[in-house]
mmCIF file of C-alpha atoms in Angstrom:
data_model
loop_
_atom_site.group_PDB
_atom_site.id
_atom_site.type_symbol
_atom_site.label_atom_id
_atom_site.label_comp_id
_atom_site.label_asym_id
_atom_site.label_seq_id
_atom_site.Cartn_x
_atom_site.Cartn_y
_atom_site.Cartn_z
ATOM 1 C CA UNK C 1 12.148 -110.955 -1.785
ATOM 2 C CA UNK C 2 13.293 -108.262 -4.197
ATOM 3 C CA UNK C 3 16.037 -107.669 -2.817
ATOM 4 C CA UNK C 4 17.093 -110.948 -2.404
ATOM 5 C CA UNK C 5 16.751 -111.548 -6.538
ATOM 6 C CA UNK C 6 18.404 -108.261 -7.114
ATOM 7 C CA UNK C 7 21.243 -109.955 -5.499
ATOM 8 C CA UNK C 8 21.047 -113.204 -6.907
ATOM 9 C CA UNK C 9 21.347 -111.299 -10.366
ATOM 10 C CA UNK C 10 24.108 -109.579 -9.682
ATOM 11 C CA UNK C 11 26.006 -111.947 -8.343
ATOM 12 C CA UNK C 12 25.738 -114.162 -11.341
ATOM 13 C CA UNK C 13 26.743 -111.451 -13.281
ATOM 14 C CA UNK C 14 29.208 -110.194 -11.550
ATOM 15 C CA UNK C 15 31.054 -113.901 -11.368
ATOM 16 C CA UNK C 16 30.220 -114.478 -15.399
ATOM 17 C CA UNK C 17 31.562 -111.156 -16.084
ATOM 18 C CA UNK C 18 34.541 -112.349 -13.915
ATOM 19 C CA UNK C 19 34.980 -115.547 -15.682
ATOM 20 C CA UNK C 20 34.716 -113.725 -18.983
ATOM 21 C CA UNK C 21 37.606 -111.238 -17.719
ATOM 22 C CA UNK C 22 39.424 -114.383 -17.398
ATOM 23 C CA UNK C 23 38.649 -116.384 -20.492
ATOM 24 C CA UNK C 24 37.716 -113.639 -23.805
ATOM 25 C CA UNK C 25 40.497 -113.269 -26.230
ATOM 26 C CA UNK C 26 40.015 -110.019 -27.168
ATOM 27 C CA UNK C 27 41.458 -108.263 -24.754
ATOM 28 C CA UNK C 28 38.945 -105.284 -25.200
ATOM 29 C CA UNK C 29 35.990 -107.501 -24.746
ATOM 30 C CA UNK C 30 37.647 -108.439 -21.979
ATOM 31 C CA UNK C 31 38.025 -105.045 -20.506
ATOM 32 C CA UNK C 32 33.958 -104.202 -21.402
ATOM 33 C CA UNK C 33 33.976 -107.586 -19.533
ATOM 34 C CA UNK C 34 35.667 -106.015 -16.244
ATOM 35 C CA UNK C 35 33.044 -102.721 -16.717
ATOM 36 C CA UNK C 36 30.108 -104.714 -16.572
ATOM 37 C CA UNK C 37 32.053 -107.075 -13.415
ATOM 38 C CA UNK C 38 32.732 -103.220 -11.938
ATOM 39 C CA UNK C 39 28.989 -102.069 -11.767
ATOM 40 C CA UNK C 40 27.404 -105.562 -10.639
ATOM 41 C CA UNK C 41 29.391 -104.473 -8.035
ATOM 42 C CA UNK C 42 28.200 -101.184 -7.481
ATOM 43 C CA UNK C 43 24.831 -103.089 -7.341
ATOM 44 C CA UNK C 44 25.921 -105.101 -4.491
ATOM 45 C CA UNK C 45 26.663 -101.893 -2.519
ATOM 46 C CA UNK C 46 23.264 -100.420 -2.692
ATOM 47 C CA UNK C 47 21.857 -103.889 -1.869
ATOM 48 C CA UNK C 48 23.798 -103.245 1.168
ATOM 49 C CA UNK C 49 22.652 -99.512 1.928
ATOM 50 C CA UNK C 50 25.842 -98.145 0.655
ATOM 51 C CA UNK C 51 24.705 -95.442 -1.913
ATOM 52 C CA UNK C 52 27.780 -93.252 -1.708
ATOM 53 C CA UNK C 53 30.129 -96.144 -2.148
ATOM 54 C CA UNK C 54 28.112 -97.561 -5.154
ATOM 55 C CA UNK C 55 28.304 -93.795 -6.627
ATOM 56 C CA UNK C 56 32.321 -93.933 -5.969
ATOM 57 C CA UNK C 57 32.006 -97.145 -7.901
ATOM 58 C CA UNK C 58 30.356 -96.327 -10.660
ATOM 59 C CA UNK C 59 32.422 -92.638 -10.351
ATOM 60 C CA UNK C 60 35.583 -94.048 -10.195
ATOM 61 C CA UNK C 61 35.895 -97.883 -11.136
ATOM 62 C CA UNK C 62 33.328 -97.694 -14.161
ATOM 63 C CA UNK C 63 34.473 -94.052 -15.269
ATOM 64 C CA UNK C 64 37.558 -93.589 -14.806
ATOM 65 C CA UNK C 65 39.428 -97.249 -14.533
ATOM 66 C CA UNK C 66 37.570 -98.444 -17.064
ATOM 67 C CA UNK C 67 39.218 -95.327 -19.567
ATOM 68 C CA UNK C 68 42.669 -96.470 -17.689
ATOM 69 C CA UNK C 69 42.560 -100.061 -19.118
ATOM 70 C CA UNK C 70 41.089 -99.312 -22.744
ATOM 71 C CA UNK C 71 43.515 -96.525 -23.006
ATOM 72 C CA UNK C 72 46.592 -99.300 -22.287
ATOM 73 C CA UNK C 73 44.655 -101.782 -24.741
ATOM 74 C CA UNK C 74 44.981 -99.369 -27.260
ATOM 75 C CA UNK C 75 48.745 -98.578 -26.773
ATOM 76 C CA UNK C 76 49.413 -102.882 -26.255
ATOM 77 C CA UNK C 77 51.591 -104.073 -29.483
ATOM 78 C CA UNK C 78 49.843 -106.867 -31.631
ATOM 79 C CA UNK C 79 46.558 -106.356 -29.400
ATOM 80 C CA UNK C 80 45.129 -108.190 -32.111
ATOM 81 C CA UNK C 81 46.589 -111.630 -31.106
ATOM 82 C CA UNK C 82 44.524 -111.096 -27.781
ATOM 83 C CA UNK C 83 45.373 -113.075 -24.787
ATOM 84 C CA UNK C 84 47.893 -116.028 -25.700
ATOM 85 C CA UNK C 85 47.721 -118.986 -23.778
ATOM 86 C CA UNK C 86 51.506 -119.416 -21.829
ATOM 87 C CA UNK C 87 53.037 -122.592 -19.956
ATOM 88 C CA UNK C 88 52.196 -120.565 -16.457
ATOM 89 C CA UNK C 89 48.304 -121.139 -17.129
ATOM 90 C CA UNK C 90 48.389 -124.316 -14.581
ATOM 91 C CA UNK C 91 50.574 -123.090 -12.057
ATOM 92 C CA UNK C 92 48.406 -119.641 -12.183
ATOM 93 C CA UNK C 93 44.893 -121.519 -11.708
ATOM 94 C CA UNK C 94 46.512 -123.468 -8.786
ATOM 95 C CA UNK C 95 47.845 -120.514 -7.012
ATOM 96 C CA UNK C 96 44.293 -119.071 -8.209
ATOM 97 C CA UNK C 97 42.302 -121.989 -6.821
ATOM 98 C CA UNK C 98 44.109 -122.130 -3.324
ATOM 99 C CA UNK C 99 43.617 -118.157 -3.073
ATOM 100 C CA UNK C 100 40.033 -118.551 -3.604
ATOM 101 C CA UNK C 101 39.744 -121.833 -1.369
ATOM 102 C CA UNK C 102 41.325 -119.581 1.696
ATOM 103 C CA UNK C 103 38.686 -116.643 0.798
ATOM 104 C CA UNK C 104 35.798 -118.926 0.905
ATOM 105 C CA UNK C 105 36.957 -120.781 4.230
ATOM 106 C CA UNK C 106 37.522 -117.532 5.750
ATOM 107 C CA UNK C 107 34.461 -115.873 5.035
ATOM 108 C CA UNK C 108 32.399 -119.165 6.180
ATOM 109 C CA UNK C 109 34.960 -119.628 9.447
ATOM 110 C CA UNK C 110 34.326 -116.340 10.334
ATOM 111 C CA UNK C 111 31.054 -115.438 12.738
ATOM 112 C CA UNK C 112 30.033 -111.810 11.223
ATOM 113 C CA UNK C 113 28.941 -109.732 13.708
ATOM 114 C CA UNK C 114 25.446 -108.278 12.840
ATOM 115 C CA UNK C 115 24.827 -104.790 14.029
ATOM 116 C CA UNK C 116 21.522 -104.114 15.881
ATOM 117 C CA UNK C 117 21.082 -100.389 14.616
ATOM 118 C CA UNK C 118 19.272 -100.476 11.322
ATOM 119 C CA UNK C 119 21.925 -98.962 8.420
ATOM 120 C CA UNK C 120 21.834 -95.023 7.662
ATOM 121 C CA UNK C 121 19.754 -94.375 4.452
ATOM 122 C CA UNK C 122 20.852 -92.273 2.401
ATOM 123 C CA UNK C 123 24.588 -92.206 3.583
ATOM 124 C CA UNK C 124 25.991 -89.371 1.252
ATOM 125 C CA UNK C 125 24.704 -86.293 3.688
ATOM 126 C CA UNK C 126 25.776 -87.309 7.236
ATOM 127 C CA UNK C 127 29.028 -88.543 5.303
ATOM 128 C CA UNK C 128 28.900 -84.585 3.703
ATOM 129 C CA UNK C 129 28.507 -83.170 7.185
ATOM 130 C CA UNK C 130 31.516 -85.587 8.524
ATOM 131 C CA UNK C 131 34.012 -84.559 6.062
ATOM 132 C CA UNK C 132 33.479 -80.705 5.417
ATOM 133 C CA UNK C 133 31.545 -79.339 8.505
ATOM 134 C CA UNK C 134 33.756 -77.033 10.997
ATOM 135 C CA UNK C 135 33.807 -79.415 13.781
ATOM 136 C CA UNK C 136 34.422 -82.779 10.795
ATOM 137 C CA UNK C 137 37.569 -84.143 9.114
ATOM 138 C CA UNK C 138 38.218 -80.888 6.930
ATOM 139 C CA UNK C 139 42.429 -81.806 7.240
ATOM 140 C CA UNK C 140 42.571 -84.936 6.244
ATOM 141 C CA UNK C 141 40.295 -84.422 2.948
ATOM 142 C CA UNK C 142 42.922 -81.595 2.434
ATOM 143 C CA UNK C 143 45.575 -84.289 2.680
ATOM 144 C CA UNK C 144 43.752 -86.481 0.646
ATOM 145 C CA UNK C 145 43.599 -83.764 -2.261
ATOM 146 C CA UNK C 146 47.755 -83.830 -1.426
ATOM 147 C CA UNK C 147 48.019 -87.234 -2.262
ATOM 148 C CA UNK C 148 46.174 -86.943 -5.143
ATOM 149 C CA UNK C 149 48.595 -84.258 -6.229
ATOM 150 C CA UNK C 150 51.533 -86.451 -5.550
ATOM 151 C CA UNK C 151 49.990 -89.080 -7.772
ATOM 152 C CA UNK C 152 49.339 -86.711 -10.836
ATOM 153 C CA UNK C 153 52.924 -85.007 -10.358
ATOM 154 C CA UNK C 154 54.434 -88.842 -9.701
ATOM 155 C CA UNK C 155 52.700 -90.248 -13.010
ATOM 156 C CA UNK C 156 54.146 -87.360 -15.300
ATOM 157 C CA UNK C 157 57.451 -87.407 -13.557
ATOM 158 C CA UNK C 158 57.566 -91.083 -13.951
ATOM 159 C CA UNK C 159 56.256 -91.770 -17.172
ATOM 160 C CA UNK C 160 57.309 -88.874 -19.644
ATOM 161 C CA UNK C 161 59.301 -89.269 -22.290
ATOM 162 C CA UNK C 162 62.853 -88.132 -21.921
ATOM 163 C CA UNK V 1 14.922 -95.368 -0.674
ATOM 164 C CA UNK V 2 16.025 -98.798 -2.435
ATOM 165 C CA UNK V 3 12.611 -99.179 -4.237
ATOM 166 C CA UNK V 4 14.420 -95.875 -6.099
ATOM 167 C CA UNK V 5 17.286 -98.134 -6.840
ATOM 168 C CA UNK V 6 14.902 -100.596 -7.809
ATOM 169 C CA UNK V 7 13.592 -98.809 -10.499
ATOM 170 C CA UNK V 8 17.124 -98.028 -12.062
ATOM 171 C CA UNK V 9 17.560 -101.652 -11.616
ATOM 172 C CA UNK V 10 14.316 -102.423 -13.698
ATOM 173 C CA UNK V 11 15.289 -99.931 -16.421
ATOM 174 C CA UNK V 12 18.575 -102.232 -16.761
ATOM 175 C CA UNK V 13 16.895 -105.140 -16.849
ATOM 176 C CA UNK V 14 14.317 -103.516 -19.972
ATOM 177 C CA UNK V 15 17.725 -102.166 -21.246
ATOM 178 C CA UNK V 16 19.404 -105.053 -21.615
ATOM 179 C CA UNK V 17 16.277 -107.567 -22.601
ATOM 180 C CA UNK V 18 15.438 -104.522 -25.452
ATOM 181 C CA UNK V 19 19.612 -104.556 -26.932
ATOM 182 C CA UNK V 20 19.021 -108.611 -26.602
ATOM 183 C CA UNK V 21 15.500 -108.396 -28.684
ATOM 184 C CA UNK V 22 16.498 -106.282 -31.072
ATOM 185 C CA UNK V 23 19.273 -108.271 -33.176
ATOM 186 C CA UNK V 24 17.904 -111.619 -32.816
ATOM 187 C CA UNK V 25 14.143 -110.265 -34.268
ATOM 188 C CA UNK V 26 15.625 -110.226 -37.629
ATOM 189 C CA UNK V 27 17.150 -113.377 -37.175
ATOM 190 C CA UNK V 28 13.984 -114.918 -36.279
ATOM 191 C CA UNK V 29 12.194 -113.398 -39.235
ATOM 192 C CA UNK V 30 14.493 -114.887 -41.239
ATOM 193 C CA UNK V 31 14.477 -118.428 -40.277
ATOM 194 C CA UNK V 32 10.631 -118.428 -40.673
ATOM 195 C CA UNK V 33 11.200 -117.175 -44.150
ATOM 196 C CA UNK V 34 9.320 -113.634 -43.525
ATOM 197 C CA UNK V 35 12.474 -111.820 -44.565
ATOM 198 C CA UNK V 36 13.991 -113.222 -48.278
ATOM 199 C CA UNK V 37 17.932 -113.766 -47.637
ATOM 200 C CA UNK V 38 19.727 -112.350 -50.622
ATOM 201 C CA UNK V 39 23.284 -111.456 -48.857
ATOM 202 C CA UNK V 40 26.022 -109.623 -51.169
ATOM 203 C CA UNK V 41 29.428 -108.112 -49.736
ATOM 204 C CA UNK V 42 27.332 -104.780 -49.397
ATOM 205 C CA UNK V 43 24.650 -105.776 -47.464
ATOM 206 C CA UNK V 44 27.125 -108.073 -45.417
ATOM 207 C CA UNK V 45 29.483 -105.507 -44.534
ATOM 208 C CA UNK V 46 29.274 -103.454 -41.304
ATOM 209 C CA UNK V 47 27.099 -100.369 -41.324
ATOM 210 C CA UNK V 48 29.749 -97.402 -40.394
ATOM 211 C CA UNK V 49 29.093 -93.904 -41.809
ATOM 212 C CA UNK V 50 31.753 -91.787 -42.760
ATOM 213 C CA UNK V 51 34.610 -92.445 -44.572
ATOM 214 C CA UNK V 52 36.027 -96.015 -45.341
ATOM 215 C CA UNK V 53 39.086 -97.010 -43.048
ATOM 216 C CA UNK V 54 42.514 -97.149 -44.315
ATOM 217 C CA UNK V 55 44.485 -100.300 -43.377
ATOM 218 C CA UNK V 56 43.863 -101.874 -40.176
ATOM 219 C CA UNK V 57 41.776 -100.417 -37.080
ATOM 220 C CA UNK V 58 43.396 -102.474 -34.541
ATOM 221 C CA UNK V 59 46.747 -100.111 -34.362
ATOM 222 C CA UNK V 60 49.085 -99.425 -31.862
ATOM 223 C CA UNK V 61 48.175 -95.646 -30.040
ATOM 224 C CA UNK V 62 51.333 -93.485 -28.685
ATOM 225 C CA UNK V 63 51.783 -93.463 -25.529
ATOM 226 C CA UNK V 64 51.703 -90.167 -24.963
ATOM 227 C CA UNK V 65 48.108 -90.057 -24.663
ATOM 228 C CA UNK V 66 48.146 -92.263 -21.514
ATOM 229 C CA UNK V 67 48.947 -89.223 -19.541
ATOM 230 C CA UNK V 68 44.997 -88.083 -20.551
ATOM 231 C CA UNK V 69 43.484 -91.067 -19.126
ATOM 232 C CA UNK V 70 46.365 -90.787 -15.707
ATOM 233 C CA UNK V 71 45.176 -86.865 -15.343
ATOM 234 C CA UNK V 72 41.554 -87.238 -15.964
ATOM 235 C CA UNK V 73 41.805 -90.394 -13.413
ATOM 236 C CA UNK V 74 43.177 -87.787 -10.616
ATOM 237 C CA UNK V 75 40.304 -85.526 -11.166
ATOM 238 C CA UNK V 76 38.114 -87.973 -10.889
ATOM 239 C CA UNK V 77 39.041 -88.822 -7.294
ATOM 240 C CA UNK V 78 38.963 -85.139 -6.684
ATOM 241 C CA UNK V 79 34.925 -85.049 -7.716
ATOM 242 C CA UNK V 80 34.271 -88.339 -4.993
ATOM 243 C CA UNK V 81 34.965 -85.505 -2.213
ATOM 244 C CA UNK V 82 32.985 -82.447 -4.417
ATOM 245 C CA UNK V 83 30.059 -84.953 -4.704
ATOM 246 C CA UNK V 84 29.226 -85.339 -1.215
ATOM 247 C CA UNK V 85 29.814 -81.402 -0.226
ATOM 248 C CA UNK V 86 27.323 -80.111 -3.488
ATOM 249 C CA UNK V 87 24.697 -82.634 -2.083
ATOM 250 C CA UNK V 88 24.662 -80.823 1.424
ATOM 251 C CA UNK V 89 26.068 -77.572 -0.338
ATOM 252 C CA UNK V 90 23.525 -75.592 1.277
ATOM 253 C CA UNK V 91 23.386 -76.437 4.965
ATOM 254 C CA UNK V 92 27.348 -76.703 5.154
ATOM 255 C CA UNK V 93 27.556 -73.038 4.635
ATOM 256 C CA UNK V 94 30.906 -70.400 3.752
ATOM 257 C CA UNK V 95 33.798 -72.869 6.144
ATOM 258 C CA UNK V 96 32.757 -75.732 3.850
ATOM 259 C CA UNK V 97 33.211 -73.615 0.630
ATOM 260 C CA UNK V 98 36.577 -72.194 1.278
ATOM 261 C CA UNK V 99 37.806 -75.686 2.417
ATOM 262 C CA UNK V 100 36.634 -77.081 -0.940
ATOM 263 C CA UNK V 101 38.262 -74.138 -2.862
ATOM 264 C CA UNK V 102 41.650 -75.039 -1.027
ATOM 265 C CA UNK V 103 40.688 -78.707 -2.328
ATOM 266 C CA UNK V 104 40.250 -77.666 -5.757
ATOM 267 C CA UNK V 105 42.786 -75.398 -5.543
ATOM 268 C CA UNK V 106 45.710 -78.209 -4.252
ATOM 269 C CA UNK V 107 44.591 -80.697 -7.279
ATOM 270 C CA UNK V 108 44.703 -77.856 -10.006
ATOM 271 C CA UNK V 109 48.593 -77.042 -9.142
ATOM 272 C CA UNK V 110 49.017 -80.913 -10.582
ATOM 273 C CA UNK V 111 46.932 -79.973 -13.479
ATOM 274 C CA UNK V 112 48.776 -76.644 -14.434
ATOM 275 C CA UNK V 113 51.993 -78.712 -13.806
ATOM 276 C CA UNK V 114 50.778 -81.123 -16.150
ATOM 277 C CA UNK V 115 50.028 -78.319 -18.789
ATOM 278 C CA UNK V 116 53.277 -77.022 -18.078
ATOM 279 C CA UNK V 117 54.985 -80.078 -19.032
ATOM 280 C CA UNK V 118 53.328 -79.972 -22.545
ATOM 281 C CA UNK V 119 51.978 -83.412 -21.608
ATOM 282 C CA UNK V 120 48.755 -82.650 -22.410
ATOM 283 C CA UNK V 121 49.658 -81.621 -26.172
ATOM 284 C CA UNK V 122 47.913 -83.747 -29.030
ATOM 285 C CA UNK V 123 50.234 -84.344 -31.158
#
């Protein structure tokens, strides 16, 4: 019963802070918008027994993506003019409209498998013990922490000023 | 453990009811004539201590500083994997530690490249 109005909340949130992504003018409402979209979501996930992934969320999507997009409002020229209307608004919300017409068939076509074992609360330790214990997946967190490398070392290489 | 998350759910729901409250209470007092509405261009303008802007607030940021938000977004990633490993710091013992310390250690070399580069120079 709670749970099911803890999702009900969030859903509606999460799809009006969706539509407000979508329809403020000012761009940086729009990106405070997209935070408050990002931890309805994070919401969802614990509704779902997913604690670690909601604390990646909230880690990663409302820390750190968030600070992404407000940093690149504040470098955007004339931000002030917000989000113009251009002549590719129809063709957008068709190609929008079929996109989200395919999701919704799909995910009522589809018969979702429902696993009999009840979910693992709280998931962060036996996640801990999968990724860093001697006998887990200790190499390819190290590979991970490669990639992330390549993606710091990319982004200066890429983006600095000659 | 999701009555826990329950409560952090209930504190946003008293957060967000209490922000909502608190600007439309004056409002209210007004329209029933509690509060007497004298508005002047002081009173009207936006409470902001400190000193008075110059020109306009809306201006366009170098984008040098982008490389702060691109860095601090790679560290970021690195805590998702420290989170997990300080929760069950204890039981995973010295093998975990070391491998973390490689981790940390594999991420930094970006960082000190970074440095390097001057690209993380406010200028």
């Amino acid at each position: 019963m709670g749970l099911a109005a803890a999702y009900w909340i969030m859903a509606v949130v999460a799809v009006l802070a969706a539509l407000g992504v979508v329809f403020l003018r000012n761009v940086f409402r729009a990106a405070l918008s997209l935070v408050l979209c990002f931890i309805t979501v994070a919401g969802l996930y614990i509704t779902l027994s997913a604690d670690f992934l909601a604390a990646v969320q909230i880690l990663v999507y409302v820390g750190a993506i968030s600070v992404l997009i407000i940093l690149a409002v504040m470098m955007t020229r004339e931000v002030q003019q917000g989000s113009p209307a251009n002549r590719l608004k129809i063709p957008a919300f068709i190609v929008a409209a079929v996109v989200l017409g395919i999701m919704i068939y799909t995910v009522t076509a589809t018969s979702w498998q429902v696993a009999s074992a009840a979910p693992l609360a709280p998931t962060t330790v036996p996640l801990a013990g999968k990724l860093f214990s001697e006998s887990g997946f200790i190499l390819p967190v190290e590979i991970a922490a490669m990639l992330i490398l390549a993606a710091i070392l990319g982004a200066i290489v890429i983006a600095r000023e000659k | 453990m999701l009555a826990n998350y329950g409560l952090i759910g209930l504190f946003f729901i008293i957060v967000a009811l209490f922000s909502l409250s608190m600007p439309i209470i004056p409002i209210v007092l007004r329209y029933l004539k509690i509060v007497p509405s004298h508005p002047g261009p002081v009173k009207n303008s936006t409470f902001e201590c400190g000193v008075e802007t110059i020109g306009k607030t809306w201006v366009q940021f170098n984008f040098h500083y982008y490389f702060y938000a691109l860095v601090f977004l790679a560290i970021d990633v690195l805590v998702v994997f420290l989170y997990p490993w300080a929760v069950q710091l204890r039981q995973l013992g010295l093998f975990s530690f070391f491998a973390v310390l490689v981790l940390v250690f594999i991420v930094v070399i970006g960082y000190v490249y970074a440095w390097k580069k001057k690209v993380l120079e406010w200028k």
